[in-house]
Coordinates of C-alpha atoms in Angstrom, one line a residue:
Chain B
M27 CA -0.1 0.0 0.0
N28 CA 1.4 3.2 -1.0
D29 CA 1.8 5.7 2.6
Q30 CA 1.1 8.7 0.2
T31 CA -2.2 10.4 1.3
H32 CA -3.0 11.8 -1.8
F33 CA -1.1 12.9 -5.0
Y34 CA -0.2 16.2 -4.0
A35 CA 1.6 15.2 -0.8
G36 CA 5.3 15.2 -0.5
R37 CA 5.5 17.5 -4.2
P38 CA 8.0 19.7 -4.5
A39 CA 7.4 23.2 -2.9
Y40 CA 7.5 25.0 -6.1
T41 CA 4.2 23.2 -7.0
F42 CA 2.4 25.1 -4.4
W43 CA 1.1 28.3 -4.8
R44 CA 1.6 29.3 -0.8
T45 CA 5.2 28.4 -0.7
A46 CA 6.1 29.2 -4.4
V47 CA 4.4 32.7 -4.5
G48 CA 2.4 33.6 -1.5
T49 CA 4.6 33.6 0.8
V50 CA 7.9 34.2 -1.1
K51 CA 9.5 38.0 -1.4
P52 CA 8.7 39.2 -4.8
A53 CA 13.0 39.4 -5.4
T54 CA 13.5 35.8 -4.8
F55 CA 10.4 34.8 -6.8
D56 CA 11.9 31.9 -9.3
P57 CA 9.3 30.4 -11.7
V58 CA 12.2 28.4 -13.6
T59 CA 12.2 24.8 -12.9
H60 CA 13.8 21.9 -15.1
F61 CA 15.4 24.4 -17.8
P62 CA 16.9 21.5 -20.2
F63 CA 19.9 23.5 -21.6
K64 CA 22.9 24.9 -20.0
I65 CA 24.7 28.0 -22.2
G66 CA 28.4 27.2 -22.2
Q67 CA 30.7 30.1 -22.6
Q68 CA 31.8 29.1 -26.4
D69 CA 28.2 28.7 -27.2
K70 CA 26.9 31.5 -29.5
V71 CA 23.9 32.9 -28.6
A72 CA 21.7 34.7 -31.3
T73 CA 18.3 36.5 -30.3
A74 CA 15.3 38.1 -32.5
G75 CA 11.5 39.0 -31.5
S76 CA 9.8 41.7 -30.2
C77 CA 11.0 44.7 -28.3
F78 CA 11.1 43.2 -25.1
A79 CA 13.7 40.8 -26.9
Q80 CA 15.9 43.7 -27.1
H81 CA 16.1 44.1 -23.2
I82 CA 17.4 40.3 -23.4
A83 CA 19.8 40.9 -26.0
Q84 CA 21.2 43.6 -24.4
H85 CA 22.1 41.9 -21.2
L86 CA 23.1 38.6 -23.0
A87 CA 25.7 40.8 -24.5
T88 CA 27.1 41.8 -21.0
M89 CA 26.8 38.3 -19.4
G90 CA 30.2 36.8 -20.2
L91 CA 29.0 34.4 -23.0
T92 CA 29.3 34.6 -26.7
Y93 CA 26.6 36.9 -28.2
L94 CA 26.3 36.2 -31.8
V95 CA 26.3 39.3 -33.9
T96 CA 26.2 38.6 -37.6
E97 CA 25.6 42.2 -38.8
Q98 CA 28.1 44.7 -37.2
A99 CA 28.2 48.3 -37.6
H100 CA 31.1 49.8 -39.9
P101 CA 33.9 51.3 -38.0
I102 CA 33.5 54.7 -39.6
G103 CA 30.6 55.2 -37.4
T104 CA 30.6 55.9 -33.7
P105 CA 29.5 53.7 -30.9
E106 CA 26.0 55.5 -30.6
M107 CA 25.5 55.6 -34.2
A108 CA 25.7 51.5 -34.2
S109 CA 23.0 51.6 -31.4
E110 CA 20.9 54.0 -33.2
Y111 CA 21.1 52.4 -36.6
S112 CA 19.9 48.8 -34.6
Y113 CA 23.4 47.3 -35.0
G114 CA 23.5 44.7 -32.6
T115 CA 20.1 45.3 -31.3
F116 CA 19.5 41.6 -32.3
S117 CA 22.0 39.4 -33.7
A118 CA 20.9 40.8 -37.4
R119 CA 19.3 43.8 -38.3
T120 CA 16.0 42.2 -38.4
G121 CA 14.5 45.0 -36.2
N122 CA 11.4 43.6 -34.5
V123 CA 10.0 40.2 -35.3
Y124 CA 6.7 40.2 -33.4
T125 CA 4.9 37.3 -35.1
A126 CA 5.8 33.5 -35.8
R127 CA 4.9 34.2 -39.2
Q128 CA 7.1 37.1 -39.6
L129 CA 9.8 34.8 -38.1
V130 CA 9.3 31.9 -40.7
Q131 CA 9.2 34.4 -43.6
L132 CA 12.3 36.1 -42.5
F133 CA 13.8 32.6 -42.8
D134 CA 12.1 31.9 -46.1
R135 CA 13.2 35.3 -47.3
A136 CA 16.6 34.8 -46.4
Y137 CA 16.9 31.5 -48.3
G138 CA 15.4 32.8 -51.3
C139 CA 12.3 30.7 -51.0
F140 CA 10.2 33.5 -50.7
T141 CA 10.3 37.0 -52.2
P142 CA 7.5 39.1 -51.4
A143 CA 6.2 41.3 -53.9
E144 CA 6.0 44.6 -51.7
T145 CA 9.5 45.3 -52.0
A146 CA 9.9 48.9 -50.6
W147 CA 7.9 51.7 -49.2
S148 CA 8.5 55.2 -49.9
D149 CA 7.3 58.7 -48.7
P150 CA 5.2 60.6 -51.0
D151 CA 8.1 62.7 -52.8
K152 CA 10.1 59.2 -53.3
Q153 CA 13.1 60.8 -51.5
R154 CA 13.3 58.3 -48.5
W155 CA 12.7 54.6 -48.9
Y156 CA 11.8 52.0 -46.0
D157 CA 12.1 48.3 -46.1
P158 CA 8.4 46.9 -45.4
F159 CA 10.0 44.2 -43.3
R160 CA 12.1 46.8 -41.2
P161 CA 10.6 50.1 -41.4
A162 CA 12.4 51.8 -38.5
I163 CA 15.7 50.0 -39.4
E164 CA 17.6 53.0 -41.1
P165 CA 16.9 56.6 -39.2
G166 CA 15.4 59.0 -41.7
G167 CA 14.8 56.0 -44.3
F168 CA 17.2 54.6 -47.1
W169 CA 18.0 57.3 -49.3
S170 CA 17.4 55.5 -52.7
E171 CA 15.5 52.4 -53.6
A172 CA 18.8 50.8 -54.8
E173 CA 20.4 51.5 -51.4
L174 CA 17.5 49.6 -49.7
H175 CA 17.8 46.6 -51.9
H176 CA 21.7 46.2 -51.2
D177 CA 21.3 46.9 -47.7
R178 CA 18.4 44.0 -47.7
A179 CA 21.0 41.6 -49.8
R180 CA 23.4 42.4 -47.0
H181 CA 20.9 41.5 -44.2
L182 CA 19.7 38.6 -45.3
A183 CA 23.1 37.1 -45.8
A184 CA 23.5 38.2 -42.3
V185 CA 20.3 36.2 -41.4
R186 CA 21.5 33.2 -43.0
Q187 CA 25.1 33.4 -41.1
M188 CA 23.1 33.8 -38.1
F189 CA 20.7 30.8 -38.4
E190 CA 23.7 28.7 -39.5
S191 CA 26.0 29.5 -37.0
L192 CA 24.3 30.1 -33.7
D193 CA 24.2 27.5 -30.9
Y194 CA 20.8 28.9 -29.4
F195 CA 18.2 30.9 -30.7
V196 CA 16.4 33.2 -28.1
F197 CA 13.1 34.5 -29.8
T198 CA 10.7 36.4 -27.9
M199 CA 6.9 36.0 -29.3
G200 CA 5.3 39.3 -29.1
L201 CA 1.9 39.4 -31.0
T202 CA -0.7 37.5 -32.7
E203 CA -1.8 40.6 -34.3
C204 CA -0.5 41.2 -37.7
W205 CA -1.1 43.3 -41.1
L206 CA -0.2 41.3 -44.2
S207 CA -0.1 41.8 -48.1
K208 CA -3.0 40.4 -50.0
A209 CA -0.6 40.0 -52.9
D210 CA 1.3 37.0 -51.1
G211 CA 0.6 36.9 -47.6
A212 CA 3.9 38.7 -46.6
A213 CA 3.7 39.5 -42.9
F214 CA 4.6 43.2 -41.9
P215 CA 5.8 43.9 -38.5
V216 CA 3.6 46.8 -38.4
C217 CA 0.6 48.2 -40.1
P218 CA 1.5 49.8 -43.3
G219 CA 1.5 53.7 -43.0
T220 CA 2.1 54.0 -39.2
I221 CA 6.0 54.2 -39.4
A222 CA 6.2 54.2 -43.3
G223 CA 4.4 53.2 -46.1
T224 CA 0.8 53.7 -47.2
Y225 CA -2.1 51.5 -45.7
D226 CA -4.3 50.6 -48.6
S227 CA -7.4 48.2 -48.0
D228 CA -6.9 46.7 -51.3
Q229 CA -3.8 45.6 -50.9
H230 CA -3.5 45.0 -46.8
Y231 CA -5.4 42.9 -44.7
F232 CA -5.3 42.3 -40.8
Q233 CA -5.1 39.0 -39.5
N234 CA -5.0 37.7 -35.6
F235 CA -3.4 34.2 -35.8
S236 CA -4.7 31.6 -34.0
L237 CA -3.2 29.3 -31.8
Q238 CA -3.1 26.9 -34.5
D239 CA -1.4 29.5 -36.9
T240 CA 1.3 30.3 -34.6
V241 CA 2.1 26.5 -33.4
D242 CA 2.2 25.6 -37.6
D243 CA 4.3 28.8 -38.2
M244 CA 6.9 27.8 -35.3
N245 CA 6.9 24.1 -36.1
G246 CA 7.7 25.2 -39.6
F247 CA 10.8 27.5 -38.3
V248 CA 11.8 24.8 -36.1
Q249 CA 12.0 22.5 -38.9
R250 CA 13.7 24.8 -41.2
L251 CA 16.3 25.7 -38.7
S252 CA 17.0 22.1 -37.8
E253 CA 18.1 21.4 -41.6
V254 CA 20.4 24.3 -41.9
N255 CA 21.8 24.0 -38.4
P256 CA 21.2 20.4 -36.8
R257 CA 22.6 21.4 -33.2
A258 CA 20.5 24.8 -32.9
K259 CA 18.6 25.0 -29.7
I260 CA 15.7 27.4 -29.4
I261 CA 14.7 29.4 -26.3
L262 CA 11.2 30.7 -26.3
T263 CA 9.9 33.6 -24.4
V264 CA 6.7 35.5 -24.6
S265 CA 6.9 39.5 -24.2
P266 CA 5.0 40.8 -21.2
V267 CA 4.6 43.8 -23.1
S268 CA 1.0 44.8 -24.0
L269 CA -0.2 45.6 -27.3
A270 CA -0.4 49.0 -27.9
A271 CA -3.3 49.0 -30.1
T272 CA -5.8 46.2 -31.1
A273 CA -7.3 46.0 -34.6
E274 CA -9.9 43.6 -33.1
D275 CA -13.2 45.4 -32.5
R276 CA -12.7 45.1 -28.7
H277 CA -10.9 46.4 -25.6
V278 CA -7.0 46.5 -26.0
A279 CA -6.5 44.8 -22.6
T280 CA -9.1 41.9 -23.6
S281 CA -7.0 41.5 -26.7
T282 CA -3.7 41.5 -25.0
T283 CA -5.0 38.7 -23.0
A284 CA -6.3 36.6 -25.8
S285 CA -2.9 37.4 -27.7
K286 CA -0.2 36.6 -25.0
A287 CA -2.7 33.3 -24.2
I288 CA -2.1 32.0 -27.6
L289 CA 1.7 32.9 -27.5
R290 CA 2.1 31.0 -24.1
V291 CA -0.1 28.1 -25.0
A292 CA 2.0 28.0 -28.4
C293 CA 5.1 27.7 -26.7
D294 CA 4.1 25.0 -24.2
Q295 CA 2.9 22.8 -27.2
L296 CA 6.3 23.6 -29.0
E297 CA 8.1 22.5 -25.9
R298 CA 6.4 19.5 -25.4
A299 CA 6.7 18.5 -29.2
H300 CA 10.5 19.3 -29.9
D301 CA 13.6 18.4 -27.6
Q302 CA 15.4 21.3 -28.8
V303 CA 13.0 23.9 -27.9
A304 CA 12.7 25.0 -24.3
Y305 CA 10.4 27.7 -22.7
F306 CA 11.8 30.1 -20.5
P307 CA 9.0 32.1 -17.9
A308 CA 10.0 35.7 -18.7
Y309 CA 6.4 36.6 -19.0
E310 CA 5.6 34.9 -15.6
I311 CA 8.3 36.6 -13.8
I312 CA 7.1 40.1 -15.1
T313 CA 3.7 39.5 -15.1
A314 CA 3.2 37.4 -11.9
N315 CA 0.7 38.7 -9.1
I316 CA 3.4 38.5 -6.6
T317 CA 5.1 41.9 -8.5
R318 CA 2.0 43.7 -8.2
G319 CA 2.9 45.5 -11.3
R320 CA 5.7 47.0 -9.9
Y321 CA 7.8 45.6 -13.0
Y322 CA 6.0 47.8 -15.3
A323 CA 6.7 51.4 -16.2
K324 CA 4.5 54.2 -15.7
D325 CA 2.4 53.6 -18.8
L326 CA 1.8 50.3 -17.6
R327 CA 3.1 48.8 -20.7
S328 CA 6.7 48.9 -20.7
V329 CA 8.9 46.7 -18.6
T330 CA 11.0 48.3 -16.0
D331 CA 15.0 47.7 -15.7
A332 CA 14.3 45.9 -12.7
G333 CA 11.9 43.6 -14.1
V334 CA 14.5 42.8 -16.9
K335 CA 17.2 42.5 -14.5
H336 CA 15.0 39.9 -12.5
V337 CA 14.6 37.9 -15.7
M338 CA 18.2 37.9 -16.6
R339 CA 19.2 37.2 -13.0
L340 CA 17.1 33.9 -13.4
F341 CA 18.1 33.3 -16.8
R342 CA 22.0 33.4 -15.8
R343 CA 20.8 30.9 -12.8
H344 CA 19.1 28.6 -14.8
A345 CA 20.3 28.6 -18.6
L346 CA 24.1 29.5 -17.9
D347 CA 26.5 26.8 -17.4
P348 CA 28.5 28.1 -14.2
E349 CA 31.1 26.1 -15.1
A350 CA 32.1 27.8 -18.2
I351 CA 30.9 31.1 -17.2
P352 CA 32.8 32.1 -14.2
L353 CA 30.8 35.1 -13.4
A354 CA 27.6 33.5 -13.7
G355 CA 25.7 33.6 -10.4
K356 CA 28.3 34.9 -8.4
R357 CA 28.5 38.5 -6.7
R358 CA 31.3 41.0 -7.9
T359 CA 33.6 41.4 -5.2
T360 CA 34.8 44.7 -6.1
K361 CA 33.2 47.9 -4.5
R362 CA 31.4 50.3 -7.0
R363 CA 29.7 53.6 -6.0
Q364 CA 26.0 53.1 -5.6
P365 CA 24.5 55.5 -8.3
S366 CA 22.2 58.2 -6.8
T367 CA 18.4 57.9 -7.1
Q368 CA 18.5 60.3 -10.1
E369 CA 21.0 58.5 -11.7
Q370 CA 19.3 55.2 -11.2
T371 CA 15.9 56.6 -12.9
Y372 CA 17.6 58.8 -15.5
A373 CA 19.0 55.1 -16.6
A374 CA 15.8 53.1 -15.9
A375 CA 14.0 55.6 -18.4
Q376 CA 16.9 55.5 -20.6
A377 CA 16.6 51.8 -20.6
I378 CA 13.1 52.0 -21.4
I379 CA 13.4 54.6 -24.2
E380 CA 16.4 52.8 -25.8
A381 CA 14.4 49.6 -26.3
T382 CA 12.7 51.6 -29.5
C383 CA 9.6 49.6 -29.9
E384 CA 8.2 50.2 -33.5
E385 CA 4.8 49.2 -32.1
Q386 CA 4.8 52.3 -30.3
A387 CA 4.1 54.2 -33.4
L388 CA 0.5 53.0 -33.1
D389 CA 0.2 55.0 -29.8
R390 CA 0.1 58.2 -32.4
A391 CA -3.2 57.0 -33.7
A392 CA -4.9 56.9 -30.3
P393 CA -7.6 59.6 -29.3
G394 CA -6.8 62.4 -27.2
Chain G
M10 CA 35.1 96.1 -49.5
N11 CA 37.2 93.8 -46.9
I12 CA 36.9 90.4 -48.0
F13 CA 38.1 87.8 -45.3
V14 CA 39.0 84.5 -46.1
F15 CA 39.5 82.1 -43.1
G16 CA 39.9 78.6 -42.9
T17 CA 42.2 75.7 -42.4
S18 CA 44.5 74.0 -44.7
H19 CA 42.3 74.9 -47.8
V20 CA 43.0 78.6 -47.5
H21 CA 46.7 78.3 -48.4
C22 CA 45.8 77.7 -52.1
L23 CA 44.3 81.5 -52.1
A24 CA 47.2 82.8 -50.2
E25 CA 49.4 81.3 -52.9
A26 CA 47.4 82.6 -55.6
L27 CA 47.6 86.1 -54.2
D28 CA 51.4 85.8 -53.4
Q29 CA 52.0 84.8 -57.2
Q30 CA 49.8 87.6 -58.2
L31 CA 47.6 84.9 -60.2
F32 CA 44.4 86.7 -59.0
S33 CA 44.8 90.4 -57.8
A34 CA 41.6 91.9 -55.8
P35 CA 39.7 94.4 -57.7
P36 CA 40.2 98.2 -57.2
G37 CA 38.7 99.2 -53.7
D38 CA 38.9 95.5 -52.2
H39 CA 41.4 94.1 -49.9
I40 CA 41.5 90.2 -49.4
E41 CA 42.9 88.7 -46.2
V42 CA 43.4 85.2 -45.8
I43 CA 43.7 83.6 -42.4
D44 CA 44.7 80.5 -41.4
I45 CA 43.2 80.2 -37.9
R46 CA 45.5 77.7 -36.9
S47 CA 47.8 80.7 -36.4
L48 CA 45.5 82.3 -33.8
G49 CA 46.0 79.4 -31.5
P50 CA 46.2 75.6 -30.9
E51 CA 43.2 74.1 -32.8
T52 CA 41.4 73.1 -29.7
P53 CA 37.6 73.9 -28.9
D54 CA 38.6 77.1 -27.4
I55 CA 39.9 78.8 -30.9
R56 CA 36.5 79.4 -31.4
E57 CA 36.8 82.6 -29.1
N58 CA 40.2 83.7 -30.4
V59 CA 38.9 83.5 -34.2
I60 CA 35.7 85.8 -33.0
A61 CA 38.3 88.3 -31.3
H62 CA 40.3 88.4 -34.3
M63 CA 37.4 89.0 -36.5
A64 CA 36.5 91.8 -34.4
Q65 CA 39.8 93.4 -34.7
C66 CA 39.9 93.0 -38.4
A67 CA 36.3 94.8 -39.0
Q68 CA 36.4 98.3 -39.8
P69 CA 33.2 100.1 -38.9
D70 CA 33.6 102.4 -41.9
K71 CA 34.1 99.5 -44.6
P72 CA 31.6 96.7 -45.4
A73 CA 33.1 93.2 -45.3
A74 CA 32.3 89.7 -46.2
W75 CA 33.7 86.5 -44.7
F76 CA 34.4 83.4 -46.3
S77 CA 34.9 80.2 -44.6
R78 CA 37.1 77.3 -45.8
L79 CA 37.1 75.6 -42.4
G80 CA 37.5 71.9 -42.6
G81 CA 36.8 70.4 -45.9
N82 CA 38.7 67.1 -45.2
E83 CA 36.5 65.2 -42.9
H84 CA 35.3 63.0 -46.2
N85 CA 39.1 62.2 -46.9
I86 CA 39.7 61.3 -43.6
L87 CA 36.7 59.1 -43.5
G88 CA 37.5 57.3 -46.7
L89 CA 40.5 58.3 -48.9
L90 CA 42.2 55.4 -48.1
R91 CA 40.6 52.0 -48.5
Y92 CA 39.9 50.2 -45.0
P93 CA 40.2 46.7 -44.3
R94 CA 36.4 46.4 -44.4
A95 CA 36.3 48.2 -47.7
F96 CA 33.1 50.2 -48.4
D97 CA 31.1 51.8 -51.2
V98 CA 27.9 53.9 -51.3
I99 CA 25.0 54.7 -53.8
L100 CA 24.8 58.1 -54.8
P101 CA 21.1 58.9 -54.9
E102 CA 21.4 61.6 -57.4
R103 CA 24.1 59.7 -59.3
P104 CA 23.0 55.9 -59.1
D105 CA 24.8 55.2 -62.5
L106 CA 28.3 55.7 -60.8
P107 CA 30.1 52.1 -60.4
L108 CA 30.1 50.3 -57.6
D109 CA 33.4 48.7 -56.1
D110 CA 33.1 44.7 -56.9
G111 CA 32.5 42.5 -53.6
V112 CA 32.7 45.4 -50.9
E113 CA 30.1 46.3 -48.6
I114 CA 27.3 49.0 -49.6
L115 CA 27.1 51.2 -46.8
T116 CA 24.1 53.6 -46.5
Y117 CA 24.0 57.0 -47.4
G118 CA 22.4 58.1 -44.4
Y119 CA 25.6 56.3 -42.4
I120 CA 28.0 57.6 -44.1
R121 CA 26.7 61.4 -44.1
E122 CA 25.8 60.8 -40.0
S123 CA 29.3 59.4 -39.6
M124 CA 30.8 62.6 -41.5
R125 CA 28.6 65.0 -39.5
R126 CA 29.7 63.5 -36.1
H127 CA 33.4 63.9 -37.1
I128 CA 34.9 66.0 -34.3
L129 CA 36.5 68.3 -37.0
M130 CA 33.2 68.6 -38.5
Q131 CA 31.5 69.8 -35.2
R132 CA 34.4 71.8 -34.4
Y133 CA 34.1 73.9 -37.6
L134 CA 30.6 74.3 -37.4
A135 CA 30.7 75.7 -34.2
I136 CA 33.0 78.2 -35.2
L137 CA 30.7 79.1 -38.0
K138 CA 27.6 79.2 -36.2
A139 CA 29.6 81.7 -33.4
M140 CA 30.5 83.8 -36.6
R141 CA 27.0 83.9 -37.7
E142 CA 25.8 85.1 -34.8
R143 CA 28.3 87.7 -33.5
I144 CA 29.5 88.9 -36.9
N145 CA 27.1 91.6 -38.6
A146 CA 28.3 91.0 -42.2
P147 CA 27.8 88.5 -44.8
V148 CA 29.2 84.9 -44.1
Y149 CA 29.6 82.3 -46.7
H150 CA 31.2 78.8 -46.4
V151 CA 32.8 77.6 -49.8
E152 CA 32.9 74.0 -50.7
A153 CA 35.8 71.7 -50.5
P154 CA 38.1 71.3 -53.4
P155 CA 36.8 68.3 -55.8
P156 CA 38.7 65.2 -55.6
K157 CA 41.7 64.3 -57.8
R158 CA 41.2 61.7 -60.3
D159 CA 44.7 60.6 -60.6
D160 CA 45.3 57.8 -58.2
Q161 CA 48.7 57.4 -59.2
F162 CA 49.3 61.3 -57.9
I163 CA 47.7 60.6 -54.7
R164 CA 49.6 57.7 -53.8
E165 CA 52.8 59.5 -54.6
H166 CA 51.6 62.6 -52.5
L167 CA 49.7 60.9 -49.7
D168 CA 49.9 62.8 -46.7
P169 CA 51.7 60.7 -44.1
L170 CA 49.4 62.6 -41.5
L171 CA 46.3 61.2 -43.1
R172 CA 48.0 57.7 -43.3
G173 CA 48.4 57.4 -39.8
A174 CA 45.2 58.9 -39.0
V175 CA 42.8 56.5 -40.7
V176 CA 44.1 52.9 -41.0
D177 CA 46.0 50.3 -39.3
N178 CA 48.5 48.1 -40.8
E179 CA 46.4 45.9 -42.5
G180 CA 45.0 48.8 -44.8
V181 CA 48.7 48.8 -46.7
Y182 CA 47.8 52.5 -47.7
E183 CA 45.5 51.2 -50.6
I184 CA 43.5 54.4 -51.8
V185 CA 39.7 54.0 -52.7
N186 CA 38.7 54.1 -56.3
E187 CA 38.0 57.6 -58.2
H188 CA 34.1 57.2 -57.9
L189 CA 34.2 56.5 -54.4
R190 CA 36.2 59.6 -53.4
F191 CA 33.9 61.4 -55.9
K192 CA 30.6 60.3 -54.1
L193 CA 32.3 60.8 -50.5
W194 CA 33.0 64.6 -51.7
R195 CA 29.4 64.6 -52.8
I196 CA 28.1 63.4 -49.2
H197 CA 30.7 65.9 -47.3
S198 CA 29.4 69.1 -49.7
D199 CA 25.6 68.0 -49.5
L200 CA 25.9 67.6 -45.6
V201 CA 27.9 71.2 -45.2
R202 CA 25.4 72.7 -47.5
D203 CA 22.5 71.7 -45.1
E204 CA 24.4 72.4 -41.9
C205 CA 25.2 75.9 -42.9
R206 CA 21.5 76.3 -44.1
K207 CA 20.5 75.5 -40.6
I208 CA 22.6 78.2 -39.0
N209 CA 22.1 80.9 -42.1
V210 CA 25.4 81.0 -43.5
S211 CA 25.3 81.1 -47.3
Y212 CA 26.8 78.1 -49.4
L213 CA 29.1 78.7 -52.3
S214 CA 29.5 75.4 -54.8
S215 CA 32.6 75.2 -56.7
P216 CA 33.2 77.1 -59.6
S217 CA 32.9 75.0 -62.9
D218 CA 36.0 75.8 -64.2
V219 CA 38.2 74.3 -61.8
S220 CA 36.8 70.5 -62.4
D221 CA 37.1 68.4 -65.1
E222 CA 33.9 67.1 -67.3
D223 CA 33.0 64.5 -64.7
G224 CA 33.6 66.7 -61.7
F225 CA 37.0 66.1 -60.5
L226 CA 39.6 68.5 -59.9
H227 CA 41.1 69.9 -63.0
P228 CA 44.8 68.6 -63.0
E229 CA 46.3 72.0 -63.4
G230 CA 44.7 72.7 -59.8
Y231 CA 46.7 69.9 -58.2
A232 CA 48.8 71.0 -55.3
P233 CA 51.4 68.3 -54.6
D234 CA 49.5 66.3 -52.0
A235 CA 46.6 64.0 -52.1
T236 CA 43.7 66.6 -51.5
H237 CA 44.4 70.3 -51.8
G238 CA 44.3 72.5 -54.7
N239 CA 46.9 74.8 -55.6
A240 CA 47.5 78.5 -56.4
W241 CA 45.9 77.8 -60.1
Y242 CA 42.6 76.6 -58.2
G243 CA 43.0 79.2 -55.3
A244 CA 42.7 81.9 -58.2
R245 CA 39.5 80.7 -59.2
I246 CA 38.0 80.7 -56.1
L247 CA 39.2 84.1 -55.1
A248 CA 37.6 85.0 -58.0
M249 CA 34.2 83.3 -57.2
V250 CA 34.6 84.9 -53.7
C251 CA 35.1 88.4 -55.0
K252 CA 32.1 88.3 -57.3
A253 CA 29.8 86.8 -54.3
A254 CA 31.1 89.5 -51.9
H255 CA 30.0 92.2 -54.2
H256 CA 26.9 90.6 -55.0
A257 CA 26.0 90.2 -51.1
S258 CA 26.8 94.3 -51.1
H259 CA 24.4 95.0 -53.8
D260 CA 21.4 92.5 -52.7
K261 CA 22.2 92.8 -48.7
L262 CA 22.1 89.0 -47.5
E263 CA 20.4 87.1 -50.4
E264 CA 21.3 83.6 -50.1
H265 CA 23.7 81.7 -52.4
V266 CA 22.7 78.5 -51.2

């Protein structure tokens, strides 16, 4: 006879709300269990995804591991320019990749399997040109269409190099709502007309991807990536940043919940379906009620630097190989001057501002 | 009229033109060429020295016009010598110009912004801005000399200072092709014109007689180095400057932009 009185008796503390959430201090909240990968110092880590992924990328670059950047700024520019021109924001100069459809199409575009009909957007005077798939990548736009095409060819070569040389691909899923081309289903990161281009209901349509759409797209991506890079492992996160606007005729909060739920369930299914895929619960770390919303900035949408640091602290603890990365999980021993409150506030605001979110262009359309 | 031309290395050809009597000031005009580096060390503080010197030069009873030849080598610092990570660019107004095979194509905006942020560009624009604000006379800026087309001439006359400034040993002092030299000069000119417009300084493009049919510096205008014009070139610049000065005196502050 089994001496357990019931199934839950003797289960680990992290499986109980009271011990894992209800009675722990917010700073020690750790929802990560059984993370399957240990990233070594020599492993190349690449990133892509929504604007929240920019924070992850910035921290990964400083964690002592090998952050893969295949599209580097030319040294004639200043370091500040590299950042303004989105070099190093992600591993390639992808701009924000919000949806699974965008990701799989990025792969197909890089390998010549998909050439969208809509290749360039321009301003009304045709003085500046924009890449429909990275409309904010070049400050002020490209100065000629030919230049745009050259830059895109270089970019897609860098994307191929990224996919083929990475060991870990950290992808942050951001949205299910998407604008596409009626000509061929090409998925844009933002609605045409918000950052650049012109919205035309005869040419563009809205789609809110279902769970099945999202899982199918991601399965397609996993399959494609494994074909060009069999050793590649994928770490999925879901962006805790709410939708700036919804194209559905319903409250933006309802759309946000639906969207994030679909993405979160998609991650669950993908993690269970593929050994090379794991989910890292950044979404839970930021949104769990234990934080009481403290990891959101004043706009209740952007994530604060403290929230990102909590995520990355746990990422370091659970996803990095402490043997290979000496600094992982260890405190620095050198004493440093504590920044003043003003400096901390400025730095936090700066961190939020610099995670330039193309989706914020939608805010300009908000009434009032 | 007092015509003051001030600047850095690109004023020497003007002084030489006057010394060699290739150009003479029109009757009643006085031309003074000032290398601002003679006014003190070339630091950010030099701006005040320049302004103070101008105040000394000004004669209340005589009209004056000021012409800048500040800077004008930032494009050469950025791209006369071929970088180990070689690049090329497409000029929006001249997409027909050839591209160097197999090199990285940088965007026009990236190169232009790199030039704009160059410390020398910032320093010289600050001087121009201060002048415009504090000098009650027309202020012009004169375009940098067109690039030289002759590769062999440039290689043989490359300024050792320029070599050290832009490449490491991997660069082996290989120069970029003539088309890129031309493109970088055009980017520089467009940038400076736009920056001058912002601070209300009139901009004078090079006169057509200093260039060959493709826009390169006429070989007769080569100074014995990689980037500067000689007295022949300087005389033509002076002719343009004098014409502009009198145009301004008639038309007040009408812009030549």
